Amino acid sequence: MALNFDPAHRAAIKWASAQVDVQGVELLSDNAWACTYCLSGPAGASYLKILPPCSRGAVLWTVQIARQLAGKVPQVVAAAADHGWILFTAHGGRDWSENDDLTEVARCFAAIQAEAAQSGALSGALNVIDITSMPQSLMAFLTAPSRPVEANASVGASYFIGDDEARRYARLLRPRLALLTPCIAAAASLPLTLCHGDLQARNVGVKPDGQVVLFDWDDAAWGPAGLCLPGLFPGCTLAAVLVGRKMASGTAGNSQPARCLEAYVQALVEGGYSSEGDLLAGLVGSMGAGRMRFVISFGRYPGDQHHEACAETVRGCLSDLLDLCDWLATREPGKAMVWAQNYEQQGEWRRARQLVEDQLAREPKQLDALTLYAHLAYEQGDLALSYKAAQLALSVAPTETAARMAMARCCLRRLDLSASAALLSEVIQAEPDNVQAKEWMSRVQTLTTAQEMATEPQAVPCIALSAREHDTRQLAPETLALMVQLFKTYGVVQVNNLFSADKLANLQKAFSTKYRHKFHDGEHPDDLDLGGKRFMLTMELDDTFGDEEIVASSLMLPFLEKMLGDECLLNAYTSVISLPGSAPQAVHKDHAALFYEHGWNFSHPSFAVQLVIPLLELNQVTGATRVYKRSQRLEDDTATELPYQDPVVPLGSCLLIDYSVAHCGMANHSDKVRPILNLVYARPWFRDDRNYHLQPPLKFSTRYFNGAPESVRKLVNWWAIQRRLAGQSDAA
């Protein structure tokens, strides 16, 4: 006998071998909810299913279903209910393929349900589903605390998708499930019948004569028709939409899903299950309750196996239920906007936007819907659509505050600051106490000043983050837009108020402690001597200098990704130490031009950006970093013909410098060591072949990398791979 099975299943295999002649054993599937083996022998294949303790009751009803539905389900050869073992014959056909039309499956299953409802032969063998309790059971599943797996213990949604996601779905579904209550009440009046529990294409076979065979009845139950119908569709929402279409016009349509629904309804009605009107009235509630029952069932099968796949299924079902509730909201006048506003208040922009789109399809010029749509599109980053919605709102109601505010916000984001200021002035004149308008006007004035100051020859473009941006660690869209605009124009931007005083004090203390032995004018064999009492060392990423707020700052990454693409990397992380009495550097660019052909056009996008963080204020005494703004567009020999700038960069601020900008460190006239942190971010294809011959561009331990946040690992993973390929397990 060719053996391929888990030793823990040895007893089941031995039992099955006593029932049929077995020559080979192959494991087909091993899940928390069942394990299935194919047993090959002279008489053909048979299948052994091993159920977990919580599902052993399914053995008895599976045997009865096989007897009652002979020819339509696999034949049971033998069963051991105490152990959860069932031995089936092969169904003699082929498994259903993804390209097969499920219409015949729906028709066959509906005929089975119509006959089962009338005969009632299986009613005593199956658990009766109280669909009215499903919403309450779903909320219990969503709010159950996460806890270690215990033997035979159920778990909640948080076990699969985490506490935060489980709470989010609970928060969103709790009020919306009331929309399903009347539907479930209608479904509860339908006759009870046999329900499969997991009706989907992978549990269907077809015999050579075309007879459909349904298997895997482990989750079968006694309930209303439609309970397991969503498995034949991409979720219950599409099926519900088709039901609504059929109720409204008499037909579900001509698509494959529509034909599937038509066949299901027709077979039930012709089989005497119920009238078409009653059936259609109850199907939506039954399908919704069935979706709830299906997702709750995952709580019975905790385990590490296929955990991610289970999590995705749970998420998909919960999202499908929200979609169903949203669809129901659109069927009642006024409800779509109410629930859209509720979503908007919770930051659920996509769902809110879908509901508003439905409302606008009905009433294209409704002012509330237009202004809300402009806001939602703005929050999703779809500025063009937001602007169009705001334009239409203004055309509908030119003097309405909501329309003016929507357009003012779009203009602010587009950096059309004069237009934004004009609209906000009109709002403030009409409503002197409008706090938001005043706040936006203040922002407009701040950004306008930054734009104007940047044009002055001796000034470096400078942006001060607002208190809100500093506290939330998130850039306002207009701030990001201005940073990008100024950087593309000038090649350098100073950002003030980036880090807190406590953060800088911690960095200063840690730097002094870790690198004080380098604060001298002598040999530094591991560091690059830049001359004139100035040298560059590679920083070691650790819990302090590799902190996410430094390396993958949520305030800086959006800008860096705009300039360098979503796949940008941390190309190097160094510190330049300037000792007291250090001489000024020669003007230079940190990397040569990408191409050496004469007359090369320097208008290419940035390929690398330096983030300079001073650990001592940069000024004329400590030594500013002199820059030549706009020099990224010029060759080296002409860049220095431009006016230069010596920005004062206070603690907590930073300089963003294009890798092609000419610059130099000025002399340190103070009696203090002046270190700066220099983080170089680059496009994924760029490697600095000029500055790192004597030292590595990055340095971190395996322990640090393994424990770092995903945002950090994404930036430095390229170096971890390079080290691994070079056989360096924990080296720089």
XYZ file of C-alpha atoms in Angstrom:
732
model
C 0.000 0.000 0.000
C 1.422 3.428 -0.988
C 0.957 5.543 2.132
C 0.635 9.326 2.253
C -1.193 10.332 5.432
C -0.872 11.929 8.851
C 0.137 9.301 11.476
C -2.606 10.728 13.710
C -5.115 9.406 11.185
C -3.728 5.874 11.204
C -6.767 4.459 13.011
C -9.174 6.024 10.485
C -7.163 4.635 7.560
C -7.146 1.187 9.177
C -10.927 1.387 9.694
C -11.494 2.420 6.066
C -9.217 -0.385 4.839
C -11.511 -2.866 6.552
C -14.436 -1.540 4.481
C -12.796 -1.393 1.028
C -9.678 -2.829 -0.568
C -7.075 -0.037 -0.283
C -3.842 0.006 -2.275
C -2.924 3.680 -2.007
C -3.698 6.595 0.296
C -3.428 10.233 -0.778
C -4.183 13.295 1.323
C -6.498 15.617 -0.641
C -7.200 18.340 1.896
C -6.344 19.043 5.512
C -8.376 21.841 7.071
C -9.543 22.676 10.567
C -13.099 21.713 9.548
C -12.295 18.397 7.829
C -9.560 16.191 6.477
C -10.143 14.180 3.283
C -8.181 11.234 1.833
C -8.498 9.512 -1.516
C -8.228 5.742 -1.126
C -7.381 3.930 -4.353
C -8.031 0.239 -4.911
C -9.011 -2.379 -7.489
C -12.650 -1.263 -7.406
C -11.762 2.389 -7.962
C -11.451 5.378 -5.685
C -13.268 6.063 -2.467
C -13.000 9.011 -0.101
C -12.474 9.101 3.638
C -13.541 12.249 5.485
C -12.383 12.829 9.071
C -14.394 15.459 10.947
C -13.247 17.333 14.093
C -15.052 16.662 17.402
C -17.304 19.717 17.040
C -18.702 18.371 13.732
C -19.151 14.673 14.490
C -22.911 15.108 14.623
C -22.775 15.680 10.879
C -21.981 11.995 10.318
C -25.540 10.879 11.135
C -27.332 13.419 8.952
C -24.857 12.888 6.105
C -25.771 9.195 6.112
C -29.501 10.012 6.060
C -29.081 12.609 3.296
C -27.163 10.040 1.215
C -30.058 7.577 1.595
C -32.764 10.139 0.873
C -30.989 11.714 -2.119
C -29.460 8.608 -3.691
C -27.837 9.425 -7.018
C -27.689 13.154 -6.236
C -25.072 12.870 -3.492
C -22.109 10.483 -3.064
C -23.022 7.055 -1.664
C -21.891 6.361 1.934
C -20.034 3.051 2.224
C -19.619 3.168 5.997
C -19.655 5.645 8.871
C -18.320 5.820 12.445
C -20.208 8.644 14.126
C -18.304 8.372 17.433
C -15.047 9.132 15.601
C -16.343 11.478 12.916
C -15.368 9.156 10.050
C -17.323 8.810 6.807
C -16.340 6.683 3.817
C -17.860 7.599 0.422
C -17.736 6.115 -3.041
C -16.548 8.312 -5.869
C -19.467 10.057 -7.607
C -18.315 8.685 -10.959
C -18.105 11.963 -12.823
C -15.963 15.088 -12.857
C -15.681 18.011 -10.515
C -17.395 21.224 -11.518
C -15.048 23.654 -13.245
C -14.892 27.422 -12.833
C -16.173 27.912 -16.383
C -19.264 25.735 -15.956
C -22.652 27.442 -15.835
C -24.118 27.055 -12.342
C -27.688 27.328 -13.605
C -28.183 23.565 -13.579
C -26.769 23.346 -10.057
C -29.286 25.961 -8.863
C -32.143 24.111 -10.601
C -31.129 20.728 -9.182
C -30.700 22.040 -5.640
C -34.021 23.905 -5.757
C -35.773 20.672 -6.817
C -34.133 18.886 -3.865
C -35.323 21.622 -1.505
C -38.887 21.615 -2.858
C -39.146 17.835 -2.402
C -37.524 17.928 1.068
C -39.932 20.628 2.265
C -42.953 18.604 1.226
C -41.758 15.226 2.511
C -40.148 16.463 5.707
C -38.197 13.202 5.780
C -34.975 14.870 6.913
C -36.417 17.439 9.298
C -35.763 15.356 12.410
C -32.130 14.678 11.536
C -30.983 18.276 11.106
C -30.542 21.311 13.314
C -33.289 23.864 12.766
C -31.898 27.337 12.051
C -33.578 30.244 13.837
C -32.734 32.942 11.304
C -34.187 35.699 13.486
C -31.328 35.137 15.966
C -28.591 35.474 13.324
C -27.967 39.233 13.736
C -27.503 38.808 17.482
C -25.229 35.801 16.949
C -23.167 37.736 14.407
C -22.620 40.607 16.850
C -21.546 38.099 19.507
C -19.047 36.647 17.016
C -17.703 40.114 16.190
C -17.364 41.243 19.794
C -16.005 38.030 21.302
C -12.611 38.728 22.924
C -9.482 37.356 21.326
C -8.118 34.531 23.426
C -5.702 31.592 23.157
C -7.083 28.548 21.432
C -8.378 25.906 23.843
C -9.424 22.390 23.051
C -12.856 22.305 21.376
C -13.376 26.032 22.085
C -14.960 28.442 19.622
C -13.345 31.754 18.767
C -14.580 35.120 17.573
C -13.831 37.198 14.502
C -10.855 38.860 16.191
C -9.031 35.523 16.180
C -8.937 35.690 12.385
C -8.904 39.389 11.500
C -7.623 41.044 14.685
C -9.307 43.147 17.342
C -9.312 46.406 15.379
C -10.951 44.974 12.268
C -13.470 43.000 14.292
C -14.429 46.136 16.216
C -14.716 48.094 12.971
C -17.121 45.600 11.433
C -19.104 45.434 14.669
C -19.358 49.232 14.769
C -20.525 49.437 11.160
C -22.861 46.449 11.110
C -24.565 46.938 14.471
C -26.864 49.797 13.379
C -27.199 48.629 9.771
C -28.442 45.138 10.512
C -31.763 46.780 11.410
C -32.218 47.282 7.662
C -32.264 43.487 7.314
C -34.776 42.871 10.114
C -37.932 43.160 7.920
C -36.293 40.987 5.271
C -35.417 38.295 7.800
C -38.974 38.425 9.151
C -40.282 37.767 5.632
C -37.813 34.889 5.247
C -38.937 33.368 8.551
C -42.406 32.824 7.060
C -41.049 30.607 4.271
C -41.378 26.816 4.632
C -38.361 25.066 6.179
C -36.351 22.709 4.023
C -32.959 21.094 3.546
C -30.113 23.616 3.317
C -26.638 22.591 2.221
C -24.649 25.077 4.315
C -21.684 25.468 1.945
C -23.180 25.377 -1.543
C -20.488 26.415 -4.019
C -18.885 25.124 -7.205
C -16.074 23.238 -5.432
C -18.704 21.028 -3.727
C -20.369 20.054 -6.993
C -19.709 17.229 -9.425
C -21.403 16.148 -12.629
C -21.883 12.583 -13.828
C -21.363 11.537 -17.457
C -25.143 11.641 -17.974
C -25.263 15.260 -16.767
C -26.709 14.517 -13.309
C -25.500 17.063 -10.755
C -23.953 15.609 -7.593
C -23.691 17.684 -4.399
C -21.217 16.699 -1.684
C -19.751 18.030 1.598
C -22.992 18.239 3.614
C -21.183 18.763 6.941
C -22.932 22.115 7.580
C -26.387 21.046 6.413
C -29.353 22.430 8.343
C -33.142 22.771 8.264
C -34.128 26.315 7.299
C -35.794 28.494 4.670
C -34.871 28.340 0.995
C -32.145 30.778 -0.004
C -30.087 30.277 3.136
C -27.096 28.877 1.237
C -27.864 30.397 -2.170
C -25.118 33.132 -1.969
C -22.476 30.444 -2.521
C -23.563 30.223 -6.164
C -23.002 33.966 -6.628
C -20.142 36.354 -5.854
C -21.846 37.059 -2.507
C -25.391 37.695 -1.341
C -25.519 41.315 -2.520
C -25.473 40.490 -6.223
C -28.127 37.837 -5.677
C -30.230 40.355 -3.726
C -29.932 42.926 -6.531
C -31.162 40.293 -8.992
C -34.069 39.440 -6.698
C -34.999 43.117 -6.516
C -34.800 43.409 -10.292
C -37.073 40.399 -10.744
C -39.587 41.752 -8.226
C -39.649 45.109 -10.028
C -39.740 43.978 -13.648
C -40.592 40.277 -13.632
C -37.145 39.176 -14.812
C -33.684 39.093 -13.285
C -32.009 39.638 -16.664
C -29.938 37.617 -19.131
C -26.585 37.344 -17.381
C -25.309 34.010 -16.077
C -26.038 34.951 -12.421
C -29.507 36.113 -13.486
C -30.217 32.796 -15.222
C -28.997 30.995 -12.114
C -31.475 32.891 -9.919
C -34.319 32.416 -12.403
C -33.717 28.646 -12.479
C -33.646 28.449 -8.675
C -36.900 30.363 -8.245
C -38.669 28.550 -11.056
C -37.766 25.069 -9.736
C -38.939 25.913 -6.214
C -42.237 27.350 -7.427
C -42.884 24.473 -9.839
C -42.004 22.009 -7.068
C -44.736 23.467 -4.873
C -42.431 25.040 -2.288
C -44.228 28.423 -2.222
C -45.669 31.112 -4.446
C -43.198 33.191 -6.418
C -44.225 36.367 -4.593
C -43.658 34.906 -1.129
C -40.391 33.321 -2.194
C -38.969 36.536 -3.664
C -40.109 38.516 -0.626
C -38.199 36.178 1.685
C -35.072 35.413 -0.346
C -33.080 38.548 0.550
C -33.511 38.026 4.296
C -32.777 34.317 3.996
C -29.584 34.933 2.029
C -28.454 37.592 4.508
C -29.066 35.262 7.436
C -27.273 32.461 5.585
C -24.247 34.688 5.048
C -24.192 35.457 8.771
C -24.446 31.780 9.656
C -21.622 30.920 7.266
C -19.180 33.472 8.679
C -20.078 32.603 12.284
C -19.308 28.941 11.531
C -15.610 29.761 11.218
C -15.520 30.319 14.960
C -15.810 26.563 15.483
C -12.528 25.874 13.696
C -9.614 27.715 15.316
C -6.154 26.680 14.281
C -3.061 27.982 12.541
C -3.667 25.993 9.361
C -5.044 28.148 6.545
C -5.435 31.024 8.994
C -4.894 33.699 6.333
C -7.317 32.064 3.918
C -9.952 31.925 6.665
C -9.306 35.560 7.527
C -9.843 36.604 3.905
C -13.104 34.649 3.754
C -14.335 36.213 6.990
C -13.490 39.693 5.716
C -15.192 38.982 2.400
C -18.406 37.788 4.054
C -18.562 40.737 6.451
C -17.942 43.171 3.611
C -20.653 41.438 1.602
C -23.109 41.923 4.473
C -22.264 45.631 4.596
C -22.814 45.819 0.828
C -26.212 44.168 1.296
C -27.202 46.669 3.986
C -26.047 49.552 1.775
C -28.145 48.231 -1.106
C -31.180 48.043 1.168
C -30.544 51.640 2.250
C -30.718 52.818 -1.369
C -34.198 51.302 -1.736
C -35.750 53.673 0.798
C -36.071 57.404 -0.047
C -33.666 59.479 2.024
C -31.907 56.528 3.664
C -28.891 56.552 1.349
C -27.818 60.051 2.437
C -28.391 59.281 6.126
C -26.163 56.237 6.000
C -23.636 57.972 3.726
C -23.256 60.730 6.319
C -22.840 58.074 9.003
C -20.058 56.440 6.984
C -18.455 59.840 6.373
C -18.370 60.574 10.107
C -16.456 57.320 10.612
C -13.980 57.937 7.791
C -15.436 55.193 5.585
C -14.989 57.253 2.430
C -15.480 54.517 -0.168
C -18.739 53.224 1.250
C -20.082 56.723 1.805
C -19.187 57.648 -1.765
C -21.025 54.650 -3.219
C -24.216 55.619 -1.417
C -23.949 59.255 -2.516
C -23.373 58.142 -6.113
C -26.625 56.214 -5.928
C -28.401 59.290 -4.584
C -26.963 61.500 -7.342
C -28.083 58.998 -9.961
C -31.616 59.694 -8.727
C -31.229 63.434 -8.064
C -28.201 64.791 -9.990
C -28.518 68.338 -8.615
C -29.176 67.693 -4.943
C -26.908 70.188 -3.170
C -26.248 68.115 -0.021
C -25.266 65.114 -2.119
C -23.007 67.174 -4.392
C -21.116 68.858 -1.549
C -20.759 65.579 0.337
C -19.565 63.886 -2.851
C -16.971 66.624 -3.367
C -15.734 66.047 0.181
C -15.592 62.261 -0.182
C -13.766 62.363 -3.515
C -11.320 64.829 -1.956
C -10.655 62.512 0.991
C -10.019 59.645 -1.413
C -7.495 61.749 -3.325
C -9.654 62.088 -6.445
C -9.157 65.842 -6.764
C -10.437 66.135 -10.345
C -13.766 64.533 -9.446
C -14.007 66.544 -6.243
C -13.485 69.751 -8.233
C -16.198 68.799 -10.751
C -18.673 68.052 -7.966
C -17.862 71.357 -6.267
C -18.291 73.205 -9.584
C -21.713 71.660 -10.084
C -22.688 72.492 -6.496
C -21.708 76.121 -7.080
C -23.712 76.239 -10.294
C -26.759 74.887 -8.434
C -26.401 77.248 -5.449
C -23.760 79.974 -6.034
C -24.291 81.681 -2.682
C -24.611 78.618 -0.469
C -21.852 78.264 2.122
C -21.512 74.509 1.599
C -20.899 74.943 -2.129
C -18.381 77.757 -1.600
C -16.525 75.795 1.061
C -16.345 72.707 -1.159
C -14.846 74.740 -3.994
C -12.519 76.675 -1.648
C -11.126 73.404 -0.350
C -10.516 72.092 -3.859
C -8.790 75.329 -4.838
C -6.647 75.134 -1.719
C -5.600 71.595 -2.600
C -4.861 72.628 -6.186
C -2.778 75.521 -4.793
C -5.062 77.998 -6.545
C -4.674 80.077 -3.420
C -6.107 83.343 -4.705
C -9.355 81.633 -5.775
C -9.587 79.829 -2.455
C -9.029 83.081 -0.553
C -11.763 84.853 -2.548
C -14.326 82.134 -1.798
C -13.401 81.991 1.873
C -13.652 85.770 2.145
C -17.219 85.566 0.848
C -18.063 82.888 3.414
C -16.507 84.816 6.298
C -18.272 88.004 5.243
C -21.620 86.188 5.279
C -20.797 84.100 8.384
C -18.235 85.906 10.582
C -18.261 83.065 13.114
C -17.493 80.273 10.629
C -14.514 78.672 12.396
C -13.577 76.300 9.586
C -13.543 79.071 6.993
C -11.235 81.124 9.209
C -8.970 78.137 9.749
C -8.724 77.494 6.014
C -8.103 81.165 5.334
C -5.214 81.121 7.795
C -3.774 78.115 5.960
C -4.176 79.863 2.602
C -2.265 82.864 3.920
C 0.507 80.660 5.347
C 0.976 78.808 2.064
C 0.822 82.013 0.045
C 3.583 83.488 2.197
C 5.680 80.327 1.713
C 5.277 80.569 -2.066
C 6.248 84.230 -2.100
C 9.245 83.814 0.230
C 10.621 80.967 -1.900
C 11.127 83.356 -4.821
C 13.546 85.577 -2.881
C 17.158 84.920 -3.997
C 18.612 84.410 -0.492
C 15.714 82.360 0.911
C 15.306 78.600 0.983
C 11.702 77.464 0.402
C 10.312 76.810 3.868
C 7.123 75.155 5.092
C 6.045 75.162 8.724
C 3.847 72.231 9.684
C 0.673 73.138 11.503
C 0.099 72.019 15.076
C -2.512 69.564 13.804
C -0.107 68.042 11.295
C 2.598 67.767 13.941
C 0.256 66.131 16.457
C -1.471 63.732 14.043
C 1.775 62.969 12.145
C -0.121 63.397 8.899
C 0.355 66.069 6.237
C -2.617 68.075 5.038
C -3.075 67.485 1.280
C -2.342 71.137 0.477
C 0.899 71.009 2.478
C 2.042 67.952 0.568
C 1.091 69.597 -2.726
C 3.118 72.730 -1.895
C 6.134 70.683 -0.750
C 6.119 68.828 -4.067
C 5.667 72.028 -6.077
C 8.493 73.858 -4.299
C 10.862 70.877 -4.394
C 10.344 70.291 -8.106
C 11.033 73.972 -8.744
C 13.938 74.657 -6.385
C 15.377 71.242 -5.479
C 15.373 72.071 -1.759
C 12.713 72.590 0.917
C 13.046 73.248 4.635
C 10.339 71.720 6.833
C 9.899 73.204 10.298
C 8.182 71.659 13.315
C 8.828 68.099 12.127
C 9.985 66.574 15.431
C 9.166 67.352 19.045
C 11.723 68.759 21.486
C 11.626 65.467 23.416
C 12.389 63.456 20.281
C 15.397 65.657 19.431
C 16.681 65.584 23.011
C 16.521 61.784 22.925
C 18.415 61.674 19.613
C 21.074 64.091 20.867
C 21.631 62.112 24.064
C 21.754 58.772 22.237
C 24.144 60.115 19.591
C 26.489 61.588 22.186
C 26.492 58.339 24.172
C 27.024 56.015 21.213
C 29.440 58.077 19.125
C 31.268 60.331 21.597
C 34.460 58.354 20.975
C 34.448 59.807 17.460
C 34.360 63.447 18.621
C 38.054 64.098 17.942
C 40.295 65.153 15.112
C 42.178 61.953 14.515
C 42.060 58.684 12.606
C 38.591 57.263 11.896
C 39.390 54.100 9.940
C 35.732 53.043 9.584
C 34.511 56.437 8.413
C 34.934 58.569 5.313
C 37.265 61.528 5.896
C 35.698 64.546 4.212
C 38.620 66.783 5.127
C 38.793 69.881 7.296
C 37.774 68.188 10.586
C 34.681 66.684 9.003
C 33.901 63.018 8.431
C 30.988 60.744 7.587
C 30.011 57.607 9.500
C 27.336 55.047 8.679
C 24.580 55.119 11.284
C 23.461 51.866 12.844
C 19.708 51.502 12.758
C 18.507 50.591 16.228
C 15.537 51.334 18.453
C 16.498 55.022 18.566
C 18.022 55.925 15.210
C 15.993 53.300 13.381
C 12.749 54.472 14.962
C 9.827 54.491 12.517
C 9.235 58.211 13.123
C 12.773 58.897 11.852
C 13.264 56.333 9.092
C 9.701 55.952 7.773
C 8.099 59.167 8.980
C 4.411 59.379 8.126
C 5.036 63.082 7.516
C 7.903 62.532 5.073
C 7.063 59.267 3.284
C 4.081 60.695 1.337
C 6.372 63.412 -0.045
C 9.206 60.971 -0.801
C 6.822 58.623 -2.593
C 5.499 61.526 -4.671
C 9.052 62.413 -5.697
C 10.552 58.924 -6.030
C 7.639 56.530 -6.498
C 5.833 54.161 -4.144
C 8.742 51.689 -4.235
C 11.405 54.135 -3.071
C 14.112 52.797 -0.758
C 16.350 54.081 2.006
C 19.537 54.096 -0.039
C 21.877 55.260 2.738
C 21.802 56.459 6.336
C 24.832 58.344 7.563
C 25.902 61.124 9.880
C 28.294 63.921 8.993
C 30.205 65.151 12.052
C 31.679 68.635 11.844
C 34.160 69.316 14.652
C 34.791 72.771 16.137
C 37.058 74.707 13.799
C 36.110 72.653 10.740
C 36.704 74.353 7.408
C 34.009 74.889 4.792
C 33.582 72.207 2.168
C 34.044 72.712 -1.518
C 30.799 73.117 -3.404
C 29.737 69.762 -4.816
C 26.901 67.518 -5.861
C 26.668 64.222 -3.989
C 26.393 62.232 -7.198
C 27.421 62.751 -10.768
C 24.879 63.265 -13.530
C 23.031 60.092 -14.463
C 24.300 60.365 -18.035
C 27.538 61.896 -19.294
C 26.560 62.755 -22.862
C 27.293 66.387 -23.673
C 24.246 68.609 -23.521
C 22.226 66.144 -21.489
C 18.874 67.564 -20.459
C 18.733 67.938 -16.662
C 14.952 68.176 -16.522
C 14.585 64.511 -15.491
C 12.679 63.735 -12.267
C 14.504 63.314 -8.972
C 16.269 59.996 -8.550
C 17.333 60.519 -4.907
C 16.424 62.870 -2.072
C 18.409 63.641 1.076
C 16.623 64.170 4.383
C 18.974 66.173 6.597
C 18.153 66.239 10.323
C 20.434 68.490 12.398
C 21.235 67.471 15.981
C 22.510 71.012 16.590
C 20.881 74.072 15.058
C 22.425 74.909 11.697
C 23.336 78.582 11.514
C 26.249 80.870 10.639
C 28.079 79.939 13.851
C 27.647 76.145 13.899
C 27.886 75.943 10.105
C 24.901 76.057 7.788
C 24.476 73.728 4.835
C 24.842 76.116 1.911
C 22.636 75.240 -1.049
C 22.174 76.532 -4.585
C 18.482 76.235 -5.273
C 17.496 75.348 -8.860
C 20.997 73.896 -9.407
C 19.572 70.420 -9.972
C 18.790 71.581 -13.492
C 22.342 72.739 -14.268
C 25.725 71.152 -14.891
C 28.275 71.351 -12.088
C 30.349 74.168 -13.579
C 27.369 76.498 -14.011
C 25.434 75.598 -10.838
C 27.566 77.824 -8.614
C 26.809 80.859 -10.757
C 23.423 80.910 -9.057
C 22.822 82.835 -5.795
C 23.406 80.647 -2.738
C 21.344 80.251 0.423
C 22.522 79.566 3.994
C 19.332 78.449 5.755
C 19.029 78.527 9.533
C 17.583 75.138 10.429
C 16.382 74.938 14.049
C 16.175 71.743 16.043
C 13.111 69.717 15.144
C 13.293 70.829 11.524
C 14.874 69.246 8.454
C 16.189 70.002 4.992
C 15.051 68.070 1.934
C 17.712 68.299 -0.791
C 17.653 66.818 -4.268
C 20.703 64.596 -4.888
C 21.569 66.795 -7.872
C 21.579 70.101 -5.958
C 24.967 71.777 -5.467
C 25.733 72.371 -1.785
C 28.459 72.437 0.853
C 28.821 72.394 4.618
C 30.037 75.713 6.015
C 32.707 76.156 8.720
C 31.869 75.317 12.334
C 32.880 78.433 14.311
C 31.338 77.156 17.553
C 32.959 75.162 20.357
C 30.476 72.292 19.888
C 30.492 69.202 17.720
C 27.863 69.623 15.002
C 26.370 66.299 13.822
C 23.653 65.934 11.210
C 21.720 62.793 10.287
C 21.599 62.270 6.545
C 19.025 59.825 5.167
C 19.140 59.268 1.414
C 15.968 57.928 -0.223
C 16.084 56.813 -3.842
C 14.245 55.113 -6.640
C 14.604 51.311 -6.377
C 17.020 51.044 -9.307
C 19.501 53.655 -8.057
C 22.691 52.690 -6.203
C 25.248 55.291 -5.096
C 28.531 54.119 -6.670
C 30.442 57.200 -5.565
C 30.319 57.618 -1.782
C 30.425 54.139 -0.233
C 33.707 52.487 -1.202
C 35.048 52.491 2.388
C 31.862 51.893 4.355
C 28.423 50.401 3.853
C 25.492 52.701 3.077
C 23.355 51.015 5.750
C 23.994 49.131 8.957
C 21.560 47.133 11.104
C 21.337 43.838 12.950
C 19.096 40.929 12.004
C 17.332 41.371 15.345
C 16.505 44.975 14.485
C 15.288 44.092 10.983
C 13.066 41.252 12.172
C 11.459 43.459 14.812
C 11.117 46.606 12.696
C 7.704 47.808 11.474
C 6.715 46.805 7.953
C 7.092 50.419 6.762
C 10.772 50.321 7.777
C 11.479 46.818 6.457
C 10.091 47.847 3.075
C 12.665 50.632 2.879
C 15.739 48.617 3.900
C 14.903 45.095 2.736
C 17.122 45.531 -0.338
C 20.177 45.764 1.918
C 19.094 42.769 3.997
C 18.872 40.756 0.760
C 22.266 41.996 -0.429
C 23.867 41.041 2.892
C 22.271 37.612 2.788
C 23.521 36.981 -0.742
C 26.990 38.026 0.393
C 26.837 35.550 3.281
C 26.752 38.233 5.985
C 24.368 37.011 8.678
C 24.536 39.956 11.042
C 27.139 42.297 9.597
C 26.815 45.796 8.227
